[in-house]
Structure formats: C-alpha cells, structure tokens
Amino acid sequence: MNLSRKLRIWHRGEIYHITARGNRKGKIYEEPGDYRKYLQILKETQAQHAYTLHGYCLMPNHVHLLIEMVEASPSQIMKTAHTRYAMYYNFRYDLVGHLFQGRFKSQVVYSKDYLLTVSRYIHQNPVKAGLVDHPEGYPWSSYNHFIDIPQLPPTTPKLTPLVSTNKILSFFPDSHEYQMFVESNDYENDIENGPLLVT
C-alpha cells in the first residue's frame, strides 16, 4: 500500500479556503492573548511569504483562512505560521507534541459566487457554533473589517493591516450590502450544500 501523501498543486492568483484544527479536536487558543499572537504570526508570515488574506475566523479549536497565493504556496505559508504558533503555544503552556491535527485542508475557490459563499460561511462560523448571536460580536474574525470600513473612492484600496477586503467588497455597492448578504437567513443552505470543509 502506498502511504505517501498526495502532492498538492498550487497556482499563483488562485484563492484557497484553508482550514486546520487542533489535535484530537482540542483547543488551539486558551485566552485572548493566544488569538492575538496567532494574528501577529500571520502578519509576520505575510511579510516573509507574500500572500493576500481575504478573510479569517479563529475558532477555539480550528481556524479558517481565505488565502490568495501570490508567491509562496499555502503549504509554505501554513508550515511557517503553524510551526511558529505551535512553538509559542507549547512553551506558554508547558506542553509537547503536535498542536494541530495532521495536514491542513484546502479547497480552491473556483468562482466569484463560491468566494462570496465561503466568505459568508467563514464569518458566520461563530454564530453557527453558538458562540455569538451575530457575526459582528465575535472578535476573532475579519468580519468587522468588512462592515466598519468607511466609504472610500472606488480607486482606493480598502486594506487593513492584515486583511484585504477590496476584492470581496467590490462585488457589493457598499459594506452595508455585504453585511446584509452575510447575515441573510439563507446562509445555512450554502453551509449544507457547499464543499466548505466543515471542521
């Protein structure tokens, strides 16, 4: 039996929905400082391996990232970020061993409609998990970057220090329309019917 892992093929310019969860479905964040540290590491990794982050949601035992490949592959990005974070976490909590369970999962985002569906799914994750009643109430996702951005001229890139919102918001007249899309009542149909790597 061939037990070798299947080689992943990545392409520049493509967007991938990345998910990774804690070993044995355990927690990967214990307190707010851990979430902040993970985001800091993502930013540091972005400086080392150029990539565009179109959205994220850090859940207690798993993470969702919406990554567009620019130079480095998602494999390089995730290896760098998760090695650093695991070292931080194990040192902080005096642990040894794997923090994340196996390889991260990835799904290519093959169309505009799917990009918007995944963005909505990621930002609705805390609501579906029962952590908050509305996505803007969850502090560890990129959702508030999308809905709090002031109205800017169309030619102005709508960027936050870590997340690029301009691509997704370009499909809506304004950020309020995106908010209405994310919080529409039919979002669960997309969750149930799409290949969204539920963890």
C-alpha positions as a printed Julia matrix, in Angstrom:
199×3 Matrix{Float64}:
   0.0    0.0    0.0
   1.32   3.43  -0.95
   1.17   5.55   2.18
   2.82   8.62   0.65
   0.83  11.81   0.88
  -0.72  13.22  -2.27
   1.26  16.12  -3.69
  -0.68  19.34  -3.65
  -0.61  21.53  -6.73
  -0.86  25.27  -6.14
  -1.31  28.1   -8.64
  -0.48  31.77  -8.28
  -3.51  34.0   -8.27
  -5.86  31.31  -7.04
  -7.72  31.67  -3.75
  -7.93  28.8   -1.28
 -10.17  28.15   1.7
  -7.79  26.75   4.3
  -8.88  25.02   7.49
  -6.81  23.5   10.27
  -7.96  22.12  13.59
  -6.43  21.22  16.89
  -5.02  17.78  17.51
  -7.83  15.43  18.57
 -10.16  18.42  18.09
  -8.57  20.1   21.1
  -8.29  23.82  21.7
  -5.6   25.82  19.94
  -6.36  29.08  21.78
  -6.81  29.36  25.54
  -7.14  33.11  26.07
  -7.32  36.37  24.09
  -3.54  36.7   24.02
  -3.3   33.47  22.05
  -5.65  34.74  19.35
  -3.67  37.96  19.14
  -0.41  36.04  18.89
  -1.75  33.91  16.05
  -2.79  37.02  14.12
   0.61  38.57  14.78
   2.28  35.46  13.38
   0.05  35.57  10.3
   1.2   39.14   9.71
   4.86  38.24  10.2
   4.44  35.3    7.83
   2.83  37.63   5.29
   5.96  39.75   5.34
   8.14  36.68   4.78
   5.93  34.84   2.27
   3.83  37.32   0.32
   0.17  36.33   0.2
  -3.21  38.04   0.32
  -5.59  37.22   3.14
  -9.21  37.79   2.11
 -10.72  36.71   5.42
 -10.23  34.66   8.56
 -12.01  33.24  11.56
 -10.18  31.85  14.57
 -12.39  29.39  16.42
 -11.39  27.84  19.77
 -10.31  24.55  18.16
  -9.88  25.38  14.47
  -9.08  28.14  12.04
 -10.44  29.3    8.69
  -8.27  31.31   6.3
  -9.09  32.62   2.83
  -5.69  32.88   1.18
  -4.75  34.06  -2.31
  -1.4   32.73  -3.49
   0.98  35.49  -4.55
   4.46  33.99  -4.27
   4.8   31.31  -1.62
   2.46  28.32  -1.7
  -0.16  27.85   1.02
   1.91  24.87   2.19
   4.88  27.16   2.88
   2.65  29.76   4.5
   0.91  27.31   6.8
   4.12  25.47   7.72
   5.81  28.72   8.72
   2.85  30.15  10.62
   1.82  26.97  12.42
   5.34  25.94  13.36
   5.86  29.33  15.0
   2.49  29.3   16.71
   2.89  25.73  17.98
   6.28  26.63  19.46
   4.73  29.64  21.18
   1.74  27.64  22.48
   3.74  24.69  23.76
   6.22  26.96  25.51
   3.49  29.09  27.05
   1.54  26.14  28.4
   4.48  23.8   29.06
   3.34  21.2   26.54
   4.99  18.95  23.97
   3.77  17.29  20.8
   1.54  18.3   17.94
  -0.85  21.19  18.37
  -2.58  20.8   15.0
  -4.17  17.62  13.7
  -2.47  16.37  10.56
  -2.24  18.46   7.42
  -4.45  21.45   6.92
  -7.35  21.07   4.48
  -7.71  23.2    1.39
 -10.38  23.89  -1.2
  -9.81  26.0   -4.28
 -12.26  28.88  -4.61
 -13.28  28.39  -8.21
 -15.72  31.25  -8.85
 -16.95  34.62  -7.64
 -20.11  33.06  -6.24
 -18.12  30.5   -4.31
 -15.77  33.19  -3.0
 -18.72  35.08  -1.56
 -20.25  31.88  -0.19
 -17.03  30.96   1.59
 -16.6   34.49   2.94
 -20.1   34.37   4.37
 -19.56  30.88   5.77
 -16.33  31.87   7.49
 -17.89  34.92   9.12
 -21.0   33.0   10.18
 -18.95  30.2   11.79
 -19.11  31.64  15.34
 -22.88  32.08  15.02
 -23.4   28.52  13.83
 -21.24  27.29  16.73
 -23.39  29.2   19.22
 -20.59  31.48  20.4
 -22.38  34.71  19.46
 -25.78  35.77  18.16
 -24.4   37.94  15.35
 -21.07  37.72  13.49
 -20.02  41.26  14.42
 -20.0   40.19  18.06
 -17.11  37.76  17.53
 -13.74  39.48  17.99
 -11.54  36.87  16.3
 -12.78  37.03  12.73
 -12.22  39.54   9.95
 -15.92  40.4    9.69
 -15.74  43.8   11.38
 -13.0   44.85   8.97
 -15.56  44.49   6.19
 -18.51  46.25   7.77
 -16.69  49.04   9.64
 -14.67  50.4    6.73
 -15.72  53.98   5.83
 -16.86  54.69   2.3
 -13.85  55.38   0.1
 -13.46  56.32  -3.57
 -13.66  53.23  -5.84
  -9.99  53.56  -6.79
  -8.81  53.47  -3.17
  -7.69  50.0   -1.99
  -9.69  49.04   1.09
  -6.98  47.44   3.16
  -6.46  46.61   6.79
  -3.01  45.78   8.16
  -3.6   42.04   7.68
  -6.76  41.51   5.63
  -7.57  42.77   2.16
 -11.29  43.49   1.86
 -11.33  45.24  -1.51
 -11.84  42.16  -3.71
 -14.89  40.85  -1.87
 -16.42  44.28  -1.25
 -16.0   45.12  -4.94
 -18.98  42.85  -5.63
 -21.29  44.98  -3.46
 -22.47  48.6   -3.72
 -21.24  49.23  -0.17
 -20.24  47.44   3.01
 -23.82  47.51   4.3
 -24.9   45.35   1.36
 -22.15  42.89   2.23
 -23.4   42.85   5.82
 -26.93  42.11   4.62
 -25.58  39.3    2.44
 -23.64  37.71   5.28
 -26.5   37.93   7.74
 -29.24  36.8    5.36
 -31.41  33.96   6.59
 -30.46  31.53   3.84
 -26.74  31.27   4.62
 -27.17  27.82   6.13
 -28.19  26.47   2.72
 -24.72  27.33   1.48
 -23.13  25.71   4.51
 -25.04  22.49   3.98
 -24.68  22.26   0.22
 -21.19  23.56  -0.49
 -17.8   21.81  -0.09
 -16.86  24.11   2.77
 -14.56  21.88   4.79
 -16.62  21.94   7.95
 -14.41  21.06  10.92
